[in-house]
Tab-separated table of C-alpha atoms and ligand atoms in Angstrom:
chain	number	residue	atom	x	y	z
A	1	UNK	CA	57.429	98.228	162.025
A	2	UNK	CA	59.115	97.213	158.882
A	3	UNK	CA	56.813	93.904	158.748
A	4	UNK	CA	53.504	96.492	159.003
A	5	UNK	CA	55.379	99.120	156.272
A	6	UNK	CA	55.224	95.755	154.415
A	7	UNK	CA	51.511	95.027	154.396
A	8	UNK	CA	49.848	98.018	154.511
A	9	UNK	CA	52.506	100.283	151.725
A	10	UNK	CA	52.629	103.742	152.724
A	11	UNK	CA	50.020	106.221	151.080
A	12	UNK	CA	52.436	109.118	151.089
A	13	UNK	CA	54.283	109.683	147.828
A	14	UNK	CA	57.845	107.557	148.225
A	15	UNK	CA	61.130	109.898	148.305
A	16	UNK	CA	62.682	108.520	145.575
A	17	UNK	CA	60.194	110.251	143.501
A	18	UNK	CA	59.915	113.143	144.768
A	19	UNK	CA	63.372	113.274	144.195
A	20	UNK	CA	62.990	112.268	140.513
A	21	UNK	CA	60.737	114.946	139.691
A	22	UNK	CA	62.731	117.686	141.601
A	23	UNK	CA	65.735	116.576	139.313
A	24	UNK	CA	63.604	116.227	136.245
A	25	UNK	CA	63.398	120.280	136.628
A	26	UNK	CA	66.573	121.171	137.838
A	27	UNK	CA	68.005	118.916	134.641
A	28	UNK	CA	65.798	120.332	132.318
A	29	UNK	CA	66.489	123.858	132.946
A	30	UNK	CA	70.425	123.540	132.502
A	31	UNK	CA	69.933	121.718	129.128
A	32	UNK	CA	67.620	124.084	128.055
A	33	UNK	CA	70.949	126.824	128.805
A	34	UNK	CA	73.233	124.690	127.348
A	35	UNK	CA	70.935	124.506	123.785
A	36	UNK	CA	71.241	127.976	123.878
A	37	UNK	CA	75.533	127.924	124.163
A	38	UNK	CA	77.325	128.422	120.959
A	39	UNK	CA	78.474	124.804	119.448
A	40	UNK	CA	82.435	124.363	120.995
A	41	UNK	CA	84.028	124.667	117.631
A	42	UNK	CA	82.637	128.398	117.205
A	43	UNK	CA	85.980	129.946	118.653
A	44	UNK	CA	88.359	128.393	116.129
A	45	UNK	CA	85.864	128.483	112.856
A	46	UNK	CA	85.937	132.290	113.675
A	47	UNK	CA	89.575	132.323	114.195
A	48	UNK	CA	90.248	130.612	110.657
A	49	UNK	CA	87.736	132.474	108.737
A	50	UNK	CA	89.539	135.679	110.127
A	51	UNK	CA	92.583	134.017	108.678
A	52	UNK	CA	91.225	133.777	105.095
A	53	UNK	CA	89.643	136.678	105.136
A	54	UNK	CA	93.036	138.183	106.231
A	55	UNK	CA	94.672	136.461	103.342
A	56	UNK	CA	92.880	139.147	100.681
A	57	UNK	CA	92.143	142.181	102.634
A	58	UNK	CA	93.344	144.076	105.626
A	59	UNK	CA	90.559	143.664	108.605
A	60	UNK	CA	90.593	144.576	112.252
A	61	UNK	CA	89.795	141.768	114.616
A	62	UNK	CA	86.176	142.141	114.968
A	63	UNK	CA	85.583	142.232	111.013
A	64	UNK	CA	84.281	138.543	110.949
A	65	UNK	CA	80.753	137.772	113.477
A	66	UNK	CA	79.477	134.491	113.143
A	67	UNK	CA	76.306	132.938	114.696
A	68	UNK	CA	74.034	130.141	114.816
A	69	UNK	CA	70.347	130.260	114.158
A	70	UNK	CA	67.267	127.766	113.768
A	71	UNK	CA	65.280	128.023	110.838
A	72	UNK	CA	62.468	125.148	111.092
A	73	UNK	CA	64.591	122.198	111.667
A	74	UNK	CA	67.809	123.644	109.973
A	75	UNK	CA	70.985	125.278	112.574
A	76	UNK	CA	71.834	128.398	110.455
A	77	UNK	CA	75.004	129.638	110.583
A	78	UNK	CA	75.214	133.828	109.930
A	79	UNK	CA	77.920	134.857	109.100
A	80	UNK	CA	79.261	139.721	108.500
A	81	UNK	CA	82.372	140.270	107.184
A	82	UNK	CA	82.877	143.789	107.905
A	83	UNK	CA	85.854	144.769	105.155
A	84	UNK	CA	87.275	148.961	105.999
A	85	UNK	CA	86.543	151.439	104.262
A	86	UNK	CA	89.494	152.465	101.791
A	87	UNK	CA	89.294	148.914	99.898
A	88	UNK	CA	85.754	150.040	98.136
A	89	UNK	CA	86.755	151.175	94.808
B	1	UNK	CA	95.876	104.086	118.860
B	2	UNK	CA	95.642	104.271	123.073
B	3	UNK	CA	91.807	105.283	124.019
B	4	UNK	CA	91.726	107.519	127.154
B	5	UNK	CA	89.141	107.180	129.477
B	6	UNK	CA	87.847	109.818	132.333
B	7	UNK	CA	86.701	108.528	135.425
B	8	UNK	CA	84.571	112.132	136.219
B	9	UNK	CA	81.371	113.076	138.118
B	10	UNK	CA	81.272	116.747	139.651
B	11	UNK	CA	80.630	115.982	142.618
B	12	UNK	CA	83.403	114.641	145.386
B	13	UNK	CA	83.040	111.502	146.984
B	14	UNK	CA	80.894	109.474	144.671
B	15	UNK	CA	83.904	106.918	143.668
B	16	UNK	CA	85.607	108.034	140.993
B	17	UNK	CA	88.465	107.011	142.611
B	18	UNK	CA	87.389	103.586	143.312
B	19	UNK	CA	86.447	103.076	140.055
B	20	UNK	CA	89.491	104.410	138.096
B	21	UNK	CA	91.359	102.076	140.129
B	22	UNK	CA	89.164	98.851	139.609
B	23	UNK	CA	88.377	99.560	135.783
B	24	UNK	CA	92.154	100.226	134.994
B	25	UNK	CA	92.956	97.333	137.420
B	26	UNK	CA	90.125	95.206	135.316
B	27	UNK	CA	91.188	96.373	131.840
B	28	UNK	CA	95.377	95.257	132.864
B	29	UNK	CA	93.944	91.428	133.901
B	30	UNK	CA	92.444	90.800	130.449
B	31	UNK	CA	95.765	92.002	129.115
B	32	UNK	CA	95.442	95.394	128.025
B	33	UNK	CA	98.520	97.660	129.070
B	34	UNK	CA	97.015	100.299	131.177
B	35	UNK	CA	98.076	103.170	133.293
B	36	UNK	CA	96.003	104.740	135.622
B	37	UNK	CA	96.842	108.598	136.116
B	38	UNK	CA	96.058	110.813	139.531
B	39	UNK	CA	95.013	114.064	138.174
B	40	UNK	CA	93.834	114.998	141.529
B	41	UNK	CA	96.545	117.259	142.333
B	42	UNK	CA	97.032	118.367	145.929
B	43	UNK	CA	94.862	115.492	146.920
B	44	UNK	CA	96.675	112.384	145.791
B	45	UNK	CA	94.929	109.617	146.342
B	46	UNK	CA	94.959	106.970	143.772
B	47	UNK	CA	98.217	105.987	144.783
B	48	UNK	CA	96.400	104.497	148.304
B	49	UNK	CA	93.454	103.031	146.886
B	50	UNK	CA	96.184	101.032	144.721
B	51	UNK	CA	98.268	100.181	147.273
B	52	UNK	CA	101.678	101.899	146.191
B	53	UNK	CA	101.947	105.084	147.960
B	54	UNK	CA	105.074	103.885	149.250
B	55	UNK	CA	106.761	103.758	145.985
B	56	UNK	CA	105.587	107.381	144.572
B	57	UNK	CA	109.399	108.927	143.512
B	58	UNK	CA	108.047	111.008	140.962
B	59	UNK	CA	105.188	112.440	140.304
B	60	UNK	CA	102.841	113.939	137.853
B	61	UNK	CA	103.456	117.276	137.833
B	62	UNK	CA	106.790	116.955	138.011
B	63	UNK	CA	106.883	114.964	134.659
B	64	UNK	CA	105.125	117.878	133.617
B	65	UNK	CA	107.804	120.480	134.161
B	66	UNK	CA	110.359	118.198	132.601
B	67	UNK	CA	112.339	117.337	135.677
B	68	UNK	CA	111.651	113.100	134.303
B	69	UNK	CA	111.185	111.553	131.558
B	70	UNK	CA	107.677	110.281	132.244
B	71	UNK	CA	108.872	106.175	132.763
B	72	UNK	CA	110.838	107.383	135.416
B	73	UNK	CA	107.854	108.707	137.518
B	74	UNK	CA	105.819	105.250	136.260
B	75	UNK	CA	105.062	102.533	139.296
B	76	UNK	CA	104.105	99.313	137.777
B	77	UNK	CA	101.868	97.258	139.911
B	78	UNK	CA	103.048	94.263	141.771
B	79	UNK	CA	100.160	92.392	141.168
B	80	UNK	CA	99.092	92.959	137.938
B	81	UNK	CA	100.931	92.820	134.746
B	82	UNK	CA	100.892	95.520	131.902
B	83	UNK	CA	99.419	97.846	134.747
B	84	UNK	CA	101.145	101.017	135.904
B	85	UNK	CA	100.318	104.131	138.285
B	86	UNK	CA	101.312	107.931	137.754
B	87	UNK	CA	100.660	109.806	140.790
B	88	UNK	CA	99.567	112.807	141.346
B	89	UNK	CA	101.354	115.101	143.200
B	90	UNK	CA	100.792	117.009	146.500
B	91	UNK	CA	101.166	120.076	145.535
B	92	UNK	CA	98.958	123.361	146.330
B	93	UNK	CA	99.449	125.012	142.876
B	94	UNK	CA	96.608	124.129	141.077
B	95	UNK	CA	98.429	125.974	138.018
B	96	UNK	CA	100.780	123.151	137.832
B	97	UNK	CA	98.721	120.946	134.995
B	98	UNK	CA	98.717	123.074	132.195
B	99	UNK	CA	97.072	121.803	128.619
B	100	UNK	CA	100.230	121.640	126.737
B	101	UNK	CA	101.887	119.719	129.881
B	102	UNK	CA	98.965	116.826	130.115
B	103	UNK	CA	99.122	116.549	126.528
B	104	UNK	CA	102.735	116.020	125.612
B	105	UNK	CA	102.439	113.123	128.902
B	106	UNK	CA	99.486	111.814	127.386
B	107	UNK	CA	101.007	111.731	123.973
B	108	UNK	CA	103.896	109.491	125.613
B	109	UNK	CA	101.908	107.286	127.340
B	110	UNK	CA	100.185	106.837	124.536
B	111	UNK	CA	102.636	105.329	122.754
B	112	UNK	CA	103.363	102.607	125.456
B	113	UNK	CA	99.984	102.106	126.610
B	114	UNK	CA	96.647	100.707	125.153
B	115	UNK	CA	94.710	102.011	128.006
B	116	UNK	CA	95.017	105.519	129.670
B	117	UNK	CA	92.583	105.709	132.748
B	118	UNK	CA	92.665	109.659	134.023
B	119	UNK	CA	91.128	110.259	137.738
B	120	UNK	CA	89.318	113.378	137.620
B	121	UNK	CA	89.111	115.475	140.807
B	122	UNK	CA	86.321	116.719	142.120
B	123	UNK	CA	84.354	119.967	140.710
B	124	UNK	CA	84.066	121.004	137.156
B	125	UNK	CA	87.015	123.820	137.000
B	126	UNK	CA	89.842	123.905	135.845
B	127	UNK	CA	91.259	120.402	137.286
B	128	UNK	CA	88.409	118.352	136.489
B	129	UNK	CA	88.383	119.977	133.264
B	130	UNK	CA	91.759	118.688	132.217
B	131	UNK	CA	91.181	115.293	132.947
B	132	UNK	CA	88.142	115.173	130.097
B	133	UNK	CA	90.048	117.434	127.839
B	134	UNK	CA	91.958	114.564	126.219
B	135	UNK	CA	89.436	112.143	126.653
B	136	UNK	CA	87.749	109.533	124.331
B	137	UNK	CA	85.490	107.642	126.759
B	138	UNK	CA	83.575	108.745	129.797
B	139	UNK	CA	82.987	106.966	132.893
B	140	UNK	CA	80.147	109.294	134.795
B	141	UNK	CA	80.146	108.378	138.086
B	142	UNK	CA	76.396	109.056	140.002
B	143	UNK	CA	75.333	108.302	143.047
B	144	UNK	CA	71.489	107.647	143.712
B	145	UNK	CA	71.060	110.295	145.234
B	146	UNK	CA	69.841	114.381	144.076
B	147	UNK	CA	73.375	116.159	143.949
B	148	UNK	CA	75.449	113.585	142.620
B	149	UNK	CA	72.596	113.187	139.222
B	150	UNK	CA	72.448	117.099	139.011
B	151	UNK	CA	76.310	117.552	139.228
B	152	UNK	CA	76.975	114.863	136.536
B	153	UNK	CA	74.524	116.415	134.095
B	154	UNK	CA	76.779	119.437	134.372
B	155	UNK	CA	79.608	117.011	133.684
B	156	UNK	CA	78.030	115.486	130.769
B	157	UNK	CA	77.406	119.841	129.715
B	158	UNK	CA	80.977	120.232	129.492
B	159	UNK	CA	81.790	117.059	127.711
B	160	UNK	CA	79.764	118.402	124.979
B	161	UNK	CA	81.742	121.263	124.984
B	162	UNK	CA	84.619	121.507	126.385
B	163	UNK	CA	86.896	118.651	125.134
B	164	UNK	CA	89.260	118.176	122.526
B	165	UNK	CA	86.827	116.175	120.614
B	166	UNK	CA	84.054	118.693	120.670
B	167	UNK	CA	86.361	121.762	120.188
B	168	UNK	CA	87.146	120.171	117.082
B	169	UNK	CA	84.126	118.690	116.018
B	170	UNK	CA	84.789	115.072	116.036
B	171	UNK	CA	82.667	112.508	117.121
B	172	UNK	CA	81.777	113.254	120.520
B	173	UNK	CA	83.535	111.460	124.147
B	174	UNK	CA	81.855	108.407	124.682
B	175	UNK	CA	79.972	108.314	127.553
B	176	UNK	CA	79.321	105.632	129.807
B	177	UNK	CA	77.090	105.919	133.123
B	178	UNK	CA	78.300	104.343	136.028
B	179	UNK	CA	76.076	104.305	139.053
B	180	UNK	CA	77.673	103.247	141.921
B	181	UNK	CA	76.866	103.378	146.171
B	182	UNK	CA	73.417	101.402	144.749
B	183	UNK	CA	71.100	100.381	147.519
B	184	UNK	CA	68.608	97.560	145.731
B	185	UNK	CA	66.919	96.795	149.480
B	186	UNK	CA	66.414	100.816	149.622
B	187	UNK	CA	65.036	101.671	146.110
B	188	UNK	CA	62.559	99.104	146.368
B	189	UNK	CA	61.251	100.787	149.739
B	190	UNK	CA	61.148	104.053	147.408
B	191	UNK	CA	64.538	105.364	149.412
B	192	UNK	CA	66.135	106.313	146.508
B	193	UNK	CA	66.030	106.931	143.018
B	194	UNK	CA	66.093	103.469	140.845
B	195	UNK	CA	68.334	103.156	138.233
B	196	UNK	CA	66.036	103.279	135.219
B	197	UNK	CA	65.122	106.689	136.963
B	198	UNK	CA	68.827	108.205	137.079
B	199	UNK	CA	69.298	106.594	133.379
B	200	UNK	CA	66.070	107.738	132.404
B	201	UNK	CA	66.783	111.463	133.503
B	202	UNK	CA	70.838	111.430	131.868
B	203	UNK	CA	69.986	109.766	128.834
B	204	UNK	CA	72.968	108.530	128.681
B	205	UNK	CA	73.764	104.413	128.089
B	206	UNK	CA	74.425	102.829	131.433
B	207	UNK	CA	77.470	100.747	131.871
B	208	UNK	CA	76.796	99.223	134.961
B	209	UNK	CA	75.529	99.257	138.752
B	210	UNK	CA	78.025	99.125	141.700
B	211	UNK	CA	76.395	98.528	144.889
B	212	UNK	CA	76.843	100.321	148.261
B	213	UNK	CA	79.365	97.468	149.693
B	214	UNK	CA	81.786	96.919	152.601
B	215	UNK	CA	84.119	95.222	150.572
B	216	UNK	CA	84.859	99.048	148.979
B	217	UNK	CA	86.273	100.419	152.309
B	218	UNK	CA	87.587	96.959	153.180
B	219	UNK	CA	89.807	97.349	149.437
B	220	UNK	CA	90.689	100.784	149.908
B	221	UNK	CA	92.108	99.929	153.550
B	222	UNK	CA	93.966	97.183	152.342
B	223	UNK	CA	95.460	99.036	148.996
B	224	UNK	CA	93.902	96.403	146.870
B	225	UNK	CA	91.485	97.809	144.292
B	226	UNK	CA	88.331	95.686	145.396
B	227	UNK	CA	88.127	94.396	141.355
B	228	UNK	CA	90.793	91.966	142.802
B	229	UNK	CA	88.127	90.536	145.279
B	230	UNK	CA	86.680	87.731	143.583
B	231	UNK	CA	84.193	87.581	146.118
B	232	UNK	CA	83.200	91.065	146.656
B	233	UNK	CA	79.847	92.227	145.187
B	234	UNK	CA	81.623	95.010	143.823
B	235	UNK	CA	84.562	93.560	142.891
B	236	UNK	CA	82.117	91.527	140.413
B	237	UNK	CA	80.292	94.375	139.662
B	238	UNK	CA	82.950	96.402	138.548
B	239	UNK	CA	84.729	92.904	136.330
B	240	UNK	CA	80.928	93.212	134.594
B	241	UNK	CA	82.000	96.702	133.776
B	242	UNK	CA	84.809	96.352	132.326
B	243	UNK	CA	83.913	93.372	130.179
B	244	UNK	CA	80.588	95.349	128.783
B	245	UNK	CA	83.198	98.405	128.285
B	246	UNK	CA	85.308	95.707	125.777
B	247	UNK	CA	81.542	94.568	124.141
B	248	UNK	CA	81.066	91.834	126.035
B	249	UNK	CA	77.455	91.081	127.136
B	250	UNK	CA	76.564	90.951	130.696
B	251	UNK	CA	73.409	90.867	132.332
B	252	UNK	CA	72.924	93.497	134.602
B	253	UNK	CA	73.687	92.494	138.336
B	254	UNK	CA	72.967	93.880	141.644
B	255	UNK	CA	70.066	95.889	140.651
B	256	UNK	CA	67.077	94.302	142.670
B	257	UNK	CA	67.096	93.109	146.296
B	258	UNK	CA	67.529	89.635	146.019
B	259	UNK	CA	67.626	88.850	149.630
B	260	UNK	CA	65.540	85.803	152.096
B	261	UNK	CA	62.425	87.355	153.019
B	262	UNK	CA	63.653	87.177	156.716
B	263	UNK	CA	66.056	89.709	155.713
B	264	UNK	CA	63.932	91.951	154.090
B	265	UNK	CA	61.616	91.808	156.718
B	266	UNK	CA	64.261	92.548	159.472
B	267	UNK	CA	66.560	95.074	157.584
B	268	UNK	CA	69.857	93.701	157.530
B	269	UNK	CA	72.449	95.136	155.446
B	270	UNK	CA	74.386	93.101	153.533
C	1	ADP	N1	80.319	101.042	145.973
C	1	ADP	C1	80.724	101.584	147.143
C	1	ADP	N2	80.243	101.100	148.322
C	1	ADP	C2	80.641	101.635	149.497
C	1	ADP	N3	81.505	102.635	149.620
C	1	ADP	C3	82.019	103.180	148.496
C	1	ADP	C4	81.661	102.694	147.194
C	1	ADP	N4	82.324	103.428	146.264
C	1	ADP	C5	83.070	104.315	146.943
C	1	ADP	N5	82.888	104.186	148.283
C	1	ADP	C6	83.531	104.966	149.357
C	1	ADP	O1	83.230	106.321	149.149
C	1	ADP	C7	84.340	107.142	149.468
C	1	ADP	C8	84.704	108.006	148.271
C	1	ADP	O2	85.149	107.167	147.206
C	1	ADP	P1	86.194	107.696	146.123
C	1	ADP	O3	86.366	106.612	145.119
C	1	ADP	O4	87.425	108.206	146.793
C	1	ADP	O5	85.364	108.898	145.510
C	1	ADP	P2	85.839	110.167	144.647
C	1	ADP	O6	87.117	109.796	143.982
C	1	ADP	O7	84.704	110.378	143.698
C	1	ADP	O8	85.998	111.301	145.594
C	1	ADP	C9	85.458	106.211	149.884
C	1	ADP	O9	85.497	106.171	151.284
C	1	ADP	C10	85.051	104.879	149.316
C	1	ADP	O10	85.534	103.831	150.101
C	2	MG	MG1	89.015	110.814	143.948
């Protein structure tokens, strides 16, 4: 059996590649939804630019939105600073 | 400054264990002080591949909550100088690691260590998560086989994210694939996946290749981590490891079937 497998090599496509390309999918598809996450330090640069904001004028805890966006080959980083009402002049 | 490395994979069963145990095991026999921590709590297990479950007094977790000073609930190895053993414990609360808990431990070890080797458990919650947390290097432990490459992909997801290191921008956790349970005789019959195929798919530099081997079982009943077995194919395997891991060059080992055509022909395992 095995001394036959090893003169005539099976025709039928080997396991171990089907199992490659199965993976290749699977793999890209979660890095493709991981591109998408917000970068890990997002959390705390919010945080601290609440702080400094804070540090000049009264705001609620929503008053700072940050995001990331790709312009070409450039990660853009957007940034609203919502400031209330009553500190217009 | 003490580096700590996570032994981590996602899936169970892969040898994450084993390979804590022989790359801590390897790093104390060139000299480095090591210590080798079970954060696999509820499911201790470290403590039998190394041969000193009979000396656990203290444990993790209870270093943790403060009830010891943390070289209290330290088991040196009898074996190996500058190499030492924190258990995990066997309790159900999975609650009981907290951040600020592993860190202050990790802190002190830190300052009498030069190597801190953390066992992950299985999964990617919130155990498995606090065993990267700290971490600087990876070990990602796949098997050749469809699960085990998929589930440390997520592994390598979340130590892009969710680690000290990336949570504060640094420069990322070095990460090291280490494919182990490899079957040369099998890949070459198209069986399973080769290794430039799992590296290939990662991305991610490989670190070495430990073959499926007796002598692992053979270690783990004995209590001697098999990187102690000169004459054990993974034993060597796992010596290579460690050595590439300090920048030595090795030539890669135990990747093709290098067996008497007899063999080949008649299938014997090795
Ligand atoms: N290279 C290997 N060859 C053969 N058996 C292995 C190998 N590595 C691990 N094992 C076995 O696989 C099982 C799981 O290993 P372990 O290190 O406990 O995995 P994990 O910690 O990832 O759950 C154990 O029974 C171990 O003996
Ligand atoms: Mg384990």
């Amino acid at each position: 059996m095995r001394l036959f497998d090893l003169i005539r090599p099976s025709r039928k496509a080997n396991s171990a590649d089907i199992a490659k390309e199965r993976l290749q999918i699977v793999i890209a598809h979660q890095r493709t939804e991981r591109a998408g996450a917000r970068p890990a330090y997002f959390a705390n640069l919010q945080r601290d630019l609440l702080e400094v904001v804070r540090r000049y004028v009264p705001v609620g805890d929503d008053a700072v939105q940050i995001d990331v966006g790709r312009q070409n080959d450039c990660d853009i980083l957007e940034l609203n600073i919502t400031l209330p009402e009553h500190t217009r002049s | 400054m003490a580096r700590i490395i996570v032994s981590t994979s996602g899936k169970g069963g892969v040898g994450k264990t084993t390979t804590s145990a022989a790359f801590g095991t390897g790093l104390a026999l060139r000299g480095h002080k090591t210590v080798i921590v079970d954060f696999d709590v509820g499911l201790r297990n470290l403590d039998l591949v190394m041969g000193c479950e009979r000396r656990v007094v203290y444990d993790f977790v209870e270093v943790i909550q403060e009830k010891v000073p943390v070289h209290q609930a330290l088991i040196r190895d009898k074996r190996v100088e500058n190499l030492s053993v924190l258990a995990a414990s066997q309790t159900r609360d999975k609650d009981a690691l907290t951040p600020e808990g592993v860190e202050r431990v990790l802190t002190a070890l830190a300052e009498q260590f030069d190597y801190i080797v953390c066992d992950s458990p299985a999964g990617i919650e919130r155990g498995a998560q606090l065993a990267m947390y700290f971490a600087d290097d990876a070990l990602v432990v796949t098997n050749p086989e469809v699960s085990s490459v998929r589930d440390s992909d997520r592994i390598l997801g979340l130590l892009e994210s969710r680690t000290r290191r990336a949570e504060r921008n640094e420069e990322r956790v070095r990460q090291h694939l280490v494919i182990a349970r490899y079957d040369p005789v099998r890949v070459e019959k198209g069986e399973m996946l080769a290794v430039d195929q799992i590296q290939e798919m990662l991305a991610v530099p490989l670190l070495g290749v430990i073959p499926e081997s007796q002598a692992v079982l053979a270690a783990s009943n004995a209590g001697t981590p098999v990187i102690l077995q000169d004459s054990a194919d993974a034993g060597r395997a796992y010596d290579d490891i460690v050595a590439r891991y300090l920048g030595e060059e090795r030539p890669m080992r135990f990747v093709t079937a290098e067996r008497g055509l007899l063999r080949r022909l008649f299938g014997s395992r090795a």
